[in-house]
Coordinates of C-alpha atoms in Angstrom, one line a residue:
M1 CA 78.6 159.2 89.7
R2 CA 76.4 161.1 87.2
D3 CA 79.2 160.8 84.6
L4 CA 79.3 157.1 85.3
D5 CA 75.6 156.7 84.8
E6 CA 75.8 158.4 81.4
R7 CA 78.6 156.2 80.3
L8 CA 76.9 153.1 81.5
A9 CA 73.7 154.1 79.6
R10 CA 75.8 154.5 76.4
W11 CA 77.5 151.2 76.9
K12 CA 74.1 149.4 77.4
Q13 CA 72.7 151.1 74.3
A14 CA 75.7 149.8 72.4
E15 CA 75.1 146.3 73.9
L16 CA 78.6 146.3 75.4
I17 CA 77.2 145.4 78.8
S18 CA 73.9 144.0 80.1
D19 CA 71.7 145.6 82.7
E20 CA 73.0 143.2 85.4
Q21 CA 76.6 144.1 84.6
A22 CA 75.8 147.8 84.8
A23 CA 74.2 147.3 88.2
A24 CA 77.2 145.4 89.4
I25 CA 79.5 148.2 88.2
I26 CA 77.4 150.8 90.1
R27 CA 77.5 148.7 93.3
F28 CA 81.3 148.3 92.9
E29 CA 81.9 152.0 92.5
A30 CA 79.6 152.7 95.4
G31 CA 81.5 150.3 97.5
E32 CA 78.6 147.9 97.8
Q33 CA 79.7 144.3 97.4
P34 CA 77.1 141.5 97.2
H35 CA 76.5 140.0 100.6
R36 CA 77.0 136.3 100.9
S37 CA 74.0 136.1 103.2
T38 CA 71.8 137.5 100.4
L39 CA 73.0 134.8 98.0
I40 CA 72.4 132.2 100.6
A41 CA 68.9 133.5 101.2
E42 CA 68.2 133.4 97.5
V43 CA 69.4 129.8 97.2
L44 CA 67.3 128.8 100.2
G45 CA 64.3 130.5 98.7
Y46 CA 64.7 128.5 95.4
L47 CA 65.2 125.3 97.4
G48 CA 62.2 126.0 99.6
G49 CA 60.0 126.7 96.6
A50 CA 61.1 123.6 94.8
L51 CA 60.6 121.4 97.9
A52 CA 57.1 122.9 98.3
I53 CA 56.2 122.0 94.7
V54 CA 57.6 118.5 95.1
A55 CA 55.8 118.0 98.4
L56 CA 52.5 119.3 96.9
W57 CA 52.9 117.0 93.9
V58 CA 53.5 114.0 96.1
F59 CA 50.6 115.0 98.3
I60 CA 48.2 115.4 95.4
A61 CA 49.2 112.0 94.0
Q62 CA 48.5 110.3 97.3
F63 CA 45.7 112.2 99.1
W64 CA 44.2 114.8 96.9
G65 CA 41.1 112.8 95.9
R66 CA 40.3 112.2 99.6
L67 CA 40.2 115.9 100.5
E68 CA 37.0 117.8 100.7
I69 CA 36.7 120.7 98.2
W70 CA 37.1 123.3 100.9
A71 CA 40.3 121.7 102.0
Q72 CA 41.7 121.6 98.5
L73 CA 40.9 125.3 98.0
T74 CA 42.3 126.2 101.4
L75 CA 45.6 124.4 100.8
I76 CA 46.1 126.0 97.4
G77 CA 45.0 129.4 98.7
V78 CA 47.4 129.2 101.7
L79 CA 50.3 128.3 99.4
T80 CA 49.4 131.0 96.9
V81 CA 49.2 133.7 99.5
G82 CA 52.4 132.5 101.1
F83 CA 54.3 132.6 97.8
I84 CA 53.0 136.1 96.9
G85 CA 53.5 137.4 100.5
A86 CA 57.0 136.0 100.7
G87 CA 57.8 137.6 97.3
A88 CA 56.5 140.9 98.5
W89 CA 58.5 140.7 101.7
S90 CA 61.8 139.7 100.1
R91 CA 61.3 142.5 97.5
T92 CA 61.9 145.0 100.2
G93 CA 65.5 143.9 100.4
E94 CA 68.3 145.2 98.3
G95 CA 70.4 143.5 95.6
E96 CA 69.9 141.6 92.4
A97 CA 69.7 138.2 94.2
V98 CA 66.7 139.4 96.3
R99 CA 64.9 140.6 93.2
R100 CA 65.4 137.3 91.5
L101 CA 64.1 135.5 94.5
S102 CA 61.0 137.7 94.6
S103 CA 60.4 137.1 90.9
F104 CA 60.6 133.3 91.4
L105 CA 58.2 133.4 94.4
W106 CA 55.7 135.5 92.6
F107 CA 55.8 133.3 89.6
L108 CA 54.8 130.4 91.9
G109 CA 52.0 132.6 93.2
I110 CA 50.7 133.2 89.7
A111 CA 50.6 129.5 89.1
G112 CA 48.8 129.1 92.4
I113 CA 46.1 131.6 91.3
A114 CA 45.5 129.5 88.2
G115 CA 45.3 126.3 90.3
W116 CA 42.8 127.8 92.8
F117 CA 40.4 129.1 90.2
G118 CA 40.7 125.9 88.3
V119 CA 39.5 123.9 91.3
F120 CA 36.9 126.5 92.2
S121 CA 35.4 126.7 88.7
D122 CA 35.4 122.9 88.3
Q123 CA 34.1 121.8 91.7
I124 CA 32.1 124.7 93.1
I125 CA 30.3 126.4 90.2
D126 CA 30.7 123.5 87.8
V127 CA 31.0 125.6 84.6
H128 CA 31.4 124.3 81.0
D129 CA 35.0 123.4 79.9
D130 CA 35.3 126.4 77.6
L131 CA 33.9 128.8 80.2
Q132 CA 36.1 127.3 82.8
A133 CA 39.1 128.4 80.8
L134 CA 38.0 132.0 81.2
W135 CA 37.5 131.5 84.9
I136 CA 41.1 130.4 85.1
T137 CA 42.8 132.7 82.6
V138 CA 41.2 136.1 83.5
P139 CA 42.2 136.1 87.2
T140 CA 45.6 134.7 86.3
F141 CA 46.1 137.6 83.8
I142 CA 45.0 140.2 86.3
V143 CA 47.4 139.0 89.0
A144 CA 50.2 138.5 86.5
A145 CA 49.8 142.1 85.2
L146 CA 49.8 143.5 88.7
L147 CA 52.9 141.6 89.7
W148 CA 54.7 142.4 86.4
K149 CA 53.9 146.1 87.0
A150 CA 55.5 145.9 90.5
L151 CA 58.5 143.8 89.4
P152 CA 59.1 143.7 85.6
R153 CA 61.4 140.8 85.4
L154 CA 61.8 137.7 83.2
L155 CA 59.4 135.3 84.9
Q156 CA 56.8 138.0 85.4
V157 CA 56.7 139.0 81.7
V158 CA 56.6 135.4 80.7
A159 CA 53.5 134.9 82.9
L160 CA 52.0 138.1 81.6
I161 CA 52.3 137.4 77.9
A162 CA 51.4 133.7 78.4
S163 CA 48.2 134.7 80.2
V164 CA 47.4 137.3 77.5
H165 CA 47.5 134.4 74.9
A166 CA 45.4 132.2 77.2
V167 CA 42.7 134.9 77.8
V168 CA 42.3 135.9 74.2
L169 CA 42.1 132.3 72.9
S170 CA 39.8 131.3 75.8
A171 CA 37.5 134.2 74.9
L172 CA 37.4 133.3 71.3
A173 CA 36.6 129.7 72.3
Q174 CA 33.2 131.0 73.7
F175 CA 31.9 131.6 70.2
D176 CA 29.7 129.0 68.5
P177 CA 31.2 127.7 66.3
S178 CA 34.6 128.5 67.8
P179 CA 37.0 130.0 65.2
T180 CA 39.8 127.6 66.2
E181 CA 41.2 127.6 62.7
W182 CA 42.1 131.2 63.2
F183 CA 44.0 130.7 66.4
G184 CA 47.3 130.6 64.7
L185 CA 46.8 134.1 63.2
I186 CA 45.7 135.4 66.7
V187 CA 48.9 134.1 68.1
W188 CA 50.8 135.8 65.4
G189 CA 48.9 139.1 66.1
I190 CA 49.7 138.9 69.8
G191 CA 53.3 138.3 68.9
V192 CA 53.4 141.4 66.6
A193 CA 51.8 143.5 69.4
T194 CA 54.3 142.2 71.9
V195 CA 57.2 143.2 69.6
L196 CA 55.7 146.7 69.0
L197 CA 55.0 147.2 72.7
T198 CA 58.6 146.2 73.5
W199 CA 60.0 148.6 70.9
G200 CA 57.8 151.3 72.4
E201 CA 59.4 150.5 75.8
T202 CA 56.1 149.5 77.3
L203 CA 57.1 145.9 78.0
Q204 CA 60.1 145.1 80.1
P205 CA 62.6 143.4 80.3
T206 CA 63.3 144.1 76.6
G207 CA 65.2 140.9 75.7
T208 CA 62.6 138.5 77.1
S209 CA 59.7 140.5 75.7
Y210 CA 61.2 140.6 72.2
G211 CA 62.0 136.9 72.4
L212 CA 58.4 136.0 73.4
G213 CA 57.0 138.1 70.7
I214 CA 59.3 136.6 68.1
V215 CA 58.4 133.0 69.2
A216 CA 54.7 133.8 68.7
I217 CA 55.4 135.3 65.2
L218 CA 57.2 132.1 64.3
I219 CA 54.6 129.7 65.7
G220 CA 51.4 131.5 64.6
P221 CA 51.7 131.3 60.8
S222 CA 52.7 127.7 60.9
M223 CA 49.7 126.9 63.1
A224 CA 47.4 128.8 60.7
A225 CA 48.7 127.1 57.6
G226 CA 48.0 123.7 59.1
M227 CA 44.6 124.6 60.5
L228 CA 43.4 126.5 57.4
D229 CA 45.1 124.1 55.0
T230 CA 46.5 126.9 52.9
A231 CA 49.9 128.5 52.2
W232 CA 49.1 132.2 52.5
P233 CA 49.9 132.3 56.3
L234 CA 53.4 131.1 55.4
W235 CA 53.8 134.2 53.2
L236 CA 52.6 136.2 56.2
G237 CA 55.4 134.6 58.2
L238 CA 58.0 135.4 55.5
I239 CA 56.9 139.0 55.3
S240 CA 57.2 139.2 59.1
A241 CA 60.8 137.9 58.7
A242 CA 61.6 140.6 56.1
V243 CA 60.2 143.3 58.4
L244 CA 62.2 142.0 61.4
L245 CA 65.4 142.0 59.4
A246 CA 64.7 145.4 58.0
V247 CA 64.0 147.1 61.3
S248 CA 66.9 145.3 63.1
V249 CA 69.4 147.5 61.4
P250 CA 68.1 151.0 62.2
L251 CA 67.2 149.8 65.7
R252 CA 70.5 148.0 66.2
E253 CA 68.6 145.2 67.8
V254 CA 70.3 141.8 67.6
L255 CA 67.2 139.9 68.8
L256 CA 65.1 141.2 65.9
L257 CA 67.8 140.1 63.5
I258 CA 67.9 136.6 65.1
G259 CA 64.0 136.5 65.0
G260 CA 64.0 137.5 61.3
A261 CA 66.7 134.9 60.5
G262 CA 64.7 132.2 62.4
A263 CA 61.5 133.1 60.5
I264 CA 63.3 132.8 57.1
F265 CA 64.7 129.4 58.1
V266 CA 61.2 128.3 59.3
F267 CA 59.0 129.6 56.4
L268 CA 61.1 129.5 53.3
P269 CA 61.5 125.7 53.2
Q270 CA 57.8 125.3 53.9
L271 CA 56.9 127.5 51.0
I272 CA 59.3 125.9 48.6
F273 CA 58.0 122.4 49.4
T274 CA 54.4 123.7 49.2
Y275 CA 54.8 125.0 45.7
F276 CA 57.6 122.8 44.2
E277 CA 57.5 119.4 45.9
K278 CA 55.1 117.8 43.4
S279 CA 56.5 119.5 40.3
L280 CA 60.2 119.2 41.0
G281 CA 60.3 116.3 43.5
I282 CA 61.6 116.1 47.0
P283 CA 65.3 116.0 46.2
V284 CA 65.2 119.1 43.9
A285 CA 63.0 120.9 46.5
L286 CA 65.5 120.1 49.2
F287 CA 68.4 121.4 47.0
L288 CA 66.5 124.5 46.1
S289 CA 65.8 125.1 49.8
G290 CA 69.4 124.7 50.7
V291 CA 70.5 127.2 48.0
V292 CA 68.0 129.8 49.1
L293 CA 68.9 129.3 52.8
I294 CA 72.6 129.8 52.0
G295 CA 71.8 133.0 50.3
A296 CA 69.7 134.1 53.2
A297 CA 72.5 133.2 55.6
L298 CA 74.9 135.4 53.7
L299 CA 72.4 138.3 53.8
I300 CA 71.9 137.8 57.5
A301 CA 75.6 137.8 58.1
K302 CA 75.9 141.1 56.3
L303 CA 73.0 142.5 58.3
R304 CA 74.6 141.4 61.5
E305 CA 77.7 143.5 60.7
E306 CA 75.4 146.5 60.3
V307 CA 73.5 145.8 63.5
T308 CA 76.4 145.1 65.8
G309 CA 78.9 147.5 64.1
A310 CA 81.4 144.6 63.9

C-alpha cells in the first residue's frame, strides 16, 4: 500500500489523476466500494437544503415583514445552527460523498451567519450602512475561516476568500473619504496574495484557490482603470499575465498558464484601444489587437507544451 501511495503521489503531481481519482483508487485497492446508502444520503442532504432555502424564500416573501425582530433572528439562528450542526455530524462519516454533503451544509451555515448579523446590525443596533457591512463581514469571515480549516473544500475556500474581500473592502469604506477608486487595486492585491498562499500550500484545495486568485487578478486592474480613469492599472494586469505565464512552466501548473493567457486576452486589447483608437481608428485597432492576440496564442500554445510535457 505504501508503494501505491508513492505512485499515486507522483501521478497527481504529474496531473495524470485528480485527488478524487486517487482516493477512489485507494478505496478500490482496499476493497472499499462506495455505499449506495451514502450516495442517497448525499442526494437527500442536497435536496433538503435546497427545499429549506426555497421554503425560507417563500416564507420571507409572504410573512417576513409581519414577524417581530426576535422571531426573525430566532428563525435564521435555528436554521444556521442546524446547517452547521448537520454538517459537523455528517462529517464524522466516511467517503467522498459525505464530505461533499458536509461542505454544502456548512456553506449554507456561513450564509446564515451573514444573514443573522445583517438583521441584527440593521434592526437591533441600527448602525450606519458602512459600519453594518463590517458587522456582517467580520463574523462571516471568522466562521468561514474556522470551517475551512476543519474542511478545506471548494465551497469553504470560496466562502473564505470571498469574505476576505468583503472584510477588507468594508474596512476601507470606513475611511472618510472612502478610497473607493482604489478598490480595484485592493482586489488585485488580494488575488496576488491568494495565488502566493496557494503556491505555498497554505490554501487548499489548490485548483479552486488558484482559480479564485486569478479571477481577482483579472478583475482588479480593469476595475482600477475605470475608477481611476487611467491606463497604468492595465499595464499592471499585463505584467501580472507575464508573471503567471513565466512561473507556470517551472511550476508545471496549467491553471497559472490559463490565468496568464486569460489576462493577456483581457488587458492587451484594452491597452491597444487606449493608445491607438484615436490615432489609428477602430478598424485598425481591432486588426492590431487580432494580430497581437494571435501571436500571444501561439506563445501560449508553446508554453502549454512545456507545462504539460505534451
